[in-house]
């Protein structure tokens, strides 16, 4: 019996890499590929896969969202399908949020795709796959929002609050009467202290930790 696998990523080279990794597994059949959330959900309905390997962040998610929102939607809509999430995000709080939303496993792209088959086999066996070397949330992150906020200077906190509220670096600079370079530096410093490496990861972090209510 072959196991039906659906793969999704907006980068063709990543899709090709996943195909190559799975090509040597005779019992695994890639039944479809998607480059955006809408196509992924359409294919899930038509192909009825046993497992999905999906990128955490894909453009074109206006209807279904991406990231945590997409994972939650897939878990609610297709509860029997194992969800394996590929991501560049390595922040333990965000990875924990992926599991809480319904991911069966998370593979860090920074580790390469070498562990993909092992991760897939683990989730297909109805077990949770966790990336090696990732610290548990309790060991890597402060226990509450107040401890998180204490890491940031008042100016850094102000910049992050405005940025996650939807303002650009230029808008923030004008409102705070600082140079764009200063605001950008304060934003980068705050991201480094919080352990996030992209704007999306920063926004997700603030949402998950309820930093601003």
CSV table of N, CA and C in Angstrom, one decimal, residues 68-168:
chain,number,residue,atom,x,y,z
A,68,UNK,N,0.5,30.2,11.4
A,68,UNK,CA,-0.3,29.6,12.4
A,68,UNK,C,-1.8,29.5,11.9
A,69,UNK,N,-2.3,30.5,11.3
A,69,UNK,CA,-3.7,30.5,10.8
A,69,UNK,C,-4.0,29.3,9.9
A,70,UNK,N,-3.0,29.1,8.9
A,70,UNK,CA,-3.2,28.0,8.0
A,70,UNK,C,-3.1,26.6,8.7
A,71,UNK,N,-2.2,26.5,9.6
A,71,UNK,CA,-2.0,25.2,10.3
A,71,UNK,C,-3.3,24.9,11.0
A,72,UNK,N,-3.9,25.9,11.7
A,72,UNK,CA,-5.1,25.7,12.5
A,72,UNK,C,-6.2,25.3,11.5
A,73,UNK,N,-6.3,26.0,10.4
A,73,UNK,CA,-7.4,25.6,9.4
A,73,UNK,C,-7.3,24.2,8.9
A,74,UNK,N,-6.0,23.8,8.6
A,74,UNK,CA,-5.8,22.5,8.0
A,74,UNK,C,-6.2,21.4,9.1
A,75,UNK,N,-5.8,21.7,10.3
A,75,UNK,CA,-6.1,20.7,11.4
A,75,UNK,C,-7.6,20.6,11.6
A,76,UNK,N,-8.3,21.7,11.6
A,76,UNK,CA,-9.7,21.6,11.8
A,76,UNK,C,-10.4,20.9,10.6
A,77,UNK,N,-10.0,21.3,9.4
A,77,UNK,CA,-10.7,20.8,8.2
A,77,UNK,C,-10.3,19.4,7.8
A,78,UNK,N,-9.1,19.0,8.1
A,78,UNK,CA,-8.6,17.7,7.7
A,78,UNK,C,-7.9,17.0,8.9
A,79,UNK,N,-8.7,16.6,9.9
A,79,UNK,CA,-8.1,16.2,11.2
A,79,UNK,C,-7.3,14.9,11.1
A,80,UNK,N,-7.6,14.1,10.1
A,80,UNK,CA,-6.9,12.8,10.0
A,80,UNK,C,-5.6,12.9,9.2
A,81,UNK,N,-5.3,14.0,8.6
A,81,UNK,CA,-4.1,14.2,7.8
A,81,UNK,C,-2.9,14.7,8.7
A,82,UNK,N,-1.8,14.0,8.6
A,82,UNK,CA,-0.6,14.4,9.3
A,82,UNK,C,0.0,15.6,8.7
A,83,UNK,N,0.3,16.6,9.5
A,83,UNK,CA,0.9,17.9,9.0
A,83,UNK,C,2.3,18.0,9.4
A,84,UNK,N,3.2,18.1,8.4
A,84,UNK,CA,4.7,18.3,8.6
A,84,UNK,C,5.0,19.7,8.1
A,85,UNK,N,5.5,20.5,8.9
A,85,UNK,CA,5.7,21.9,8.6
A,85,UNK,C,7.2,22.2,8.3
A,86,UNK,N,7.5,22.8,7.2
A,86,UNK,CA,8.9,23.3,6.9
A,86,UNK,C,9.0,24.7,7.2
A,87,UNK,N,10.0,25.2,7.9
A,87,UNK,CA,10.1,26.6,8.3
A,87,UNK,C,11.6,27.0,8.5
A,88,UNK,N,11.8,28.3,8.2
A,88,UNK,CA,13.0,29.0,8.5
A,88,UNK,C,13.0,29.5,10.0
A,89,UNK,N,11.9,29.5,10.6
A,89,UNK,CA,11.7,30.0,12.0
A,89,UNK,C,12.3,29.0,13.0
A,90,UNK,N,13.2,29.5,13.8
A,90,UNK,CA,13.8,28.6,14.8
A,90,UNK,C,13.5,29.1,16.3
A,91,UNK,N,12.7,30.1,16.4
A,91,UNK,CA,12.3,30.6,17.7
A,91,UNK,C,11.5,29.5,18.4
A,92,UNK,N,11.9,29.1,19.6
A,92,UNK,CA,11.2,28.0,20.3
A,92,UNK,C,9.7,28.3,20.6
A,93,UNK,N,9.4,29.6,20.9
A,93,UNK,CA,8.0,29.9,21.2
A,93,UNK,C,7.1,29.8,19.9
A,94,UNK,N,7.7,30.2,18.8
A,94,UNK,CA,6.9,30.1,17.5
A,94,UNK,C,6.8,28.6,17.1
A,95,UNK,N,7.8,27.8,17.3
A,95,UNK,CA,7.7,26.4,16.9
A,95,UNK,C,6.7,25.7,17.8
A,96,UNK,N,6.7,26.1,19.1
A,96,UNK,CA,5.7,25.6,20.0
A,96,UNK,C,4.3,25.9,19.6
A,97,UNK,N,4.1,27.2,19.1
A,97,UNK,CA,2.8,27.6,18.6
A,97,UNK,C,2.4,26.8,17.4
A,98,UNK,N,3.3,26.3,16.5
A,98,UNK,CA,3.0,25.5,15.4
A,98,UNK,C,2.4,24.2,15.9
A,99,UNK,N,3.0,23.6,16.9
A,99,UNK,CA,2.5,22.3,17.4
A,99,UNK,C,1.1,22.5,18.1
A,100,UNK,N,1.0,23.6,18.8
A,100,UNK,CA,-0.3,23.9,19.4
A,100,UNK,C,-1.4,24.1,18.4
A,101,UNK,N,-1.0,24.6,17.3
A,101,UNK,CA,-2.0,24.9,16.2
A,101,UNK,C,-2.4,23.6,15.5
A,102,UNK,N,-1.6,22.5,15.6
A,102,UNK,CA,-2.0,21.3,15.0
A,102,UNK,C,-0.9,20.6,14.2
A,103,UNK,N,0.3,21.1,14.1
A,103,UNK,CA,1.4,20.5,13.4
A,103,UNK,C,1.8,19.2,14.1
A,104,UNK,N,2.0,18.1,13.2
A,104,UNK,CA,2.4,16.8,13.8
A,104,UNK,C,3.9,16.8,13.9
A,105,UNK,N,4.6,17.7,13.1
A,105,UNK,CA,6.1,17.8,13.2
A,105,UNK,C,6.5,19.0,12.5
A,106,UNK,N,7.7,19.5,12.9
A,106,UNK,CA,8.3,20.7,12.3
A,106,UNK,C,9.8,20.3,11.9
A,107,UNK,N,10.1,20.7,10.6
A,107,UNK,CA,11.5,20.5,10.1
A,107,UNK,C,12.0,21.9,9.8
A,108,UNK,N,13.2,22.2,10.4
A,108,UNK,CA,13.8,23.5,10.2
A,108,UNK,C,14.6,23.4,8.9
A,109,UNK,N,14.3,24.4,8.0
A,109,UNK,CA,15.0,24.4,6.7
A,109,UNK,C,16.5,24.7,6.9
A,110,UNK,N,16.9,25.3,8.0
A,110,UNK,CA,18.3,25.6,8.2
A,110,UNK,C,19.1,24.3,8.4
A,111,UNK,N,18.4,23.2,8.8
A,111,UNK,CA,19.0,21.9,9.0
A,111,UNK,C,19.1,21.1,7.7
A,112,UNK,N,18.5,21.7,6.6
A,112,UNK,CA,18.5,20.9,5.4
A,112,UNK,C,17.3,19.9,5.4
A,113,UNK,N,17.2,19.2,4.3
A,113,UNK,CA,16.1,18.2,4.1
A,113,UNK,C,16.5,16.8,4.4
A,114,UNK,N,17.7,16.6,5.0
A,114,UNK,CA,18.2,15.3,5.3
A,114,UNK,C,17.3,14.5,6.3
A,115,UNK,N,16.6,15.2,7.2
A,115,UNK,CA,15.8,14.6,8.2
A,115,UNK,C,14.4,14.4,7.8
A,116,UNK,N,14.1,14.8,6.5
A,116,UNK,CA,12.7,14.9,6.1
A,116,UNK,C,12.0,13.5,6.1
A,117,UNK,N,12.6,12.5,5.6
A,117,UNK,CA,12.0,11.2,5.6
A,117,UNK,C,11.8,10.7,7.0
A,118,UNK,N,12.8,10.8,7.8
A,118,UNK,CA,12.6,10.4,9.2
A,118,UNK,C,11.4,11.1,9.9
A,119,UNK,N,11.3,12.5,9.6
A,119,UNK,CA,10.2,13.2,10.2
A,119,UNK,C,8.9,12.8,9.7
A,120,UNK,N,8.8,12.5,8.4
A,120,UNK,CA,7.6,12.0,7.7
A,120,UNK,C,7.2,10.7,8.3
A,121,UNK,N,8.1,9.8,8.4
A,121,UNK,CA,7.8,8.4,8.9
A,121,UNK,C,7.3,8.5,10.4
A,122,UNK,N,7.9,9.5,11.1
A,122,UNK,CA,7.5,9.6,12.5
A,122,UNK,C,6.0,10.1,12.6
A,123,UNK,N,5.7,11.1,11.8
A,123,UNK,CA,4.3,11.6,11.9
A,123,UNK,C,3.3,10.6,11.3
A,124,UNK,N,3.7,9.9,10.3
A,124,UNK,CA,2.8,8.8,9.7
A,124,UNK,C,2.5,7.7,10.7
A,125,UNK,N,3.5,7.5,11.7
A,125,UNK,CA,3.3,6.6,12.7
A,125,UNK,C,2.4,7.1,13.9
A,126,UNK,N,1.9,8.3,13.6
A,126,UNK,CA,1.0,9.0,14.6
A,126,UNK,C,1.8,9.4,15.9
A,127,UNK,N,3.1,9.8,15.6
A,127,UNK,CA,3.9,10.3,16.7
A,127,UNK,C,4.3,11.7,16.3
A,128,UNK,N,4.7,12.5,17.3
A,128,UNK,CA,5.2,13.9,17.1
A,128,UNK,C,6.6,13.9,16.8
A,129,UNK,N,7.0,14.6,15.7
A,129,UNK,CA,8.4,14.8,15.4
A,129,UNK,C,8.9,16.2,15.8
A,130,UNK,N,10.0,16.2,16.5
A,130,UNK,CA,10.5,17.5,16.9
A,130,UNK,C,12.0,17.7,16.4
A,131,UNK,N,12.3,18.8,15.9
A,131,UNK,CA,13.6,19.0,15.3
A,131,UNK,C,14.7,18.9,16.3
A,132,UNK,N,15.8,18.1,16.0
A,132,UNK,CA,16.9,17.9,17.0
A,132,UNK,C,17.6,19.2,17.2
A,133,UNK,N,18.0,19.4,18.5
A,133,UNK,CA,18.8,20.6,18.8
A,133,UNK,C,18.0,21.8,19.2
A,134,UNK,N,16.7,21.7,19.0
A,134,UNK,CA,15.9,22.9,19.4
A,134,UNK,C,15.6,22.9,20.8
A,135,UNK,N,15.9,24.0,21.5
A,135,UNK,CA,15.7,24.0,23.0
A,135,UNK,C,14.2,24.0,23.2
A,136,UNK,N,13.7,23.3,24.3
A,136,UNK,CA,12.3,23.5,24.7
A,136,UNK,C,12.0,24.9,25.1
A,137,UNK,N,10.8,25.3,24.9
A,137,UNK,CA,10.4,26.7,25.2
A,137,UNK,C,10.8,27.1,26.6
A,138,UNK,N,10.5,26.2,27.6
A,138,UNK,CA,10.8,26.6,29.0
A,138,UNK,C,12.3,26.9,29.2
A,139,UNK,N,13.2,26.2,28.4
A,139,UNK,CA,14.6,26.5,28.6
A,139,UNK,C,15.1,27.7,27.9
A,140,UNK,N,14.4,28.0,26.8
A,140,UNK,CA,14.9,29.1,25.9
A,140,UNK,C,14.2,30.4,26.0
A,141,UNK,N,13.0,30.4,26.6
A,141,UNK,CA,12.2,31.6,26.6
A,141,UNK,C,11.8,32.0,28.0
A,142,UNK,N,11.6,33.2,28.3
A,142,UNK,CA,11.1,33.7,29.6
A,142,UNK,C,9.7,33.1,29.9
A,143,UNK,N,9.4,33.1,31.1
A,143,UNK,CA,8.1,32.4,31.5
A,143,UNK,C,6.9,33.3,31.2
A,144,UNK,N,7.0,34.6,31.1
A,144,UNK,CA,5.8,35.4,30.9
A,144,UNK,C,6.2,36.6,30.1
A,145,UNK,N,5.1,37.3,29.7
A,145,UNK,CA,5.3,38.5,28.8
A,145,UNK,C,6.1,39.6,29.5
A,146,UNK,N,6.0,39.7,30.8
A,146,UNK,CA,6.7,40.8,31.5
A,146,UNK,C,8.2,40.6,31.4
A,147,UNK,N,8.6,39.3,31.5
A,147,UNK,CA,10.1,39.0,31.4
A,147,UNK,C,10.6,39.2,29.9
A,148,UNK,N,9.7,39.0,29.0
A,148,UNK,CA,10.0,39.2,27.6
A,148,UNK,C,10.3,40.7,27.4
A,149,UNK,N,9.3,41.6,27.9
A,149,UNK,CA,9.4,43.0,27.7
A,149,UNK,C,10.7,43.6,28.4
A,150,UNK,N,11.1,42.9,29.5
A,150,UNK,CA,12.3,43.4,30.2
A,150,UNK,C,13.5,43.3,29.4
A,151,UNK,N,13.5,42.5,28.4
A,151,UNK,CA,14.7,42.4,27.5
A,151,UNK,C,14.9,43.6,26.7
A,152,UNK,N,13.9,44.4,26.4
A,152,UNK,CA,13.9,45.5,25.4
A,152,UNK,C,14.1,46.8,26.2
A,153,UNK,N,14.8,47.7,25.5
A,153,UNK,CA,14.8,49.1,26.0
A,153,UNK,C,13.5,49.8,25.7
A,154,UNK,N,13.2,50.8,26.4
A,154,UNK,CA,11.9,51.5,26.2
A,154,UNK,C,11.8,51.9,24.7
A,155,UNK,N,12.8,52.4,24.1
A,155,UNK,CA,12.8,52.8,22.7
A,155,UNK,C,12.6,51.6,21.7
A,156,UNK,N,13.3,50.5,22.0
A,156,UNK,CA,13.1,49.3,21.2
A,156,UNK,C,11.6,48.8,21.3
A,157,UNK,N,11.1,48.8,22.5
A,157,UNK,CA,9.8,48.4,22.8
A,157,UNK,C,8.8,49.2,22.0
A,158,UNK,N,9.0,50.5,22.0
A,158,UNK,CA,8.1,51.5,21.3
A,158,UNK,C,8.1,51.2,19.8
A,159,UNK,N,9.3,51.0,19.3
A,159,UNK,CA,9.4,50.7,17.8
A,159,UNK,C,8.7,49.4,17.5
A,160,UNK,N,8.9,48.3,18.3
A,160,UNK,CA,8.3,47.1,18.0
A,160,UNK,C,6.8,47.2,18.1
A,161,UNK,N,6.3,47.9,19.1
A,161,UNK,CA,4.8,48.1,19.2
A,161,UNK,C,4.2,48.7,18.0
A,162,UNK,N,4.9,49.8,17.5
A,162,UNK,CA,4.3,50.5,16.3
A,162,UNK,C,4.5,49.6,15.1
A,163,UNK,N,5.6,48.9,15.0
A,163,UNK,CA,5.8,48.0,13.8
A,163,UNK,C,4.8,46.9,13.7
A,164,UNK,N,4.5,46.2,14.8
A,164,UNK,CA,3.6,45.1,14.8
A,164,UNK,C,2.1,45.7,14.7
A,165,UNK,N,2.0,47.0,14.9
A,165,UNK,CA,0.7,47.6,14.7
A,165,UNK,C,0.4,48.0,13.3
A,166,UNK,N,1.4,47.7,12.4
A,166,UNK,CA,1.2,47.9,11.0
A,166,UNK,C,2.0,49.1,10.4
A,167,UNK,N,2.8,49.8,11.2
A,167,UNK,CA,3.5,50.9,10.6
A,167,UNK,C,4.8,50.5,10.0
A,168,UNK,N,5.3,51.2,9.0
A,168,UNK,CA,6.6,50.9,8.4
A,168,UNK,C,7.7,51.6,9.2
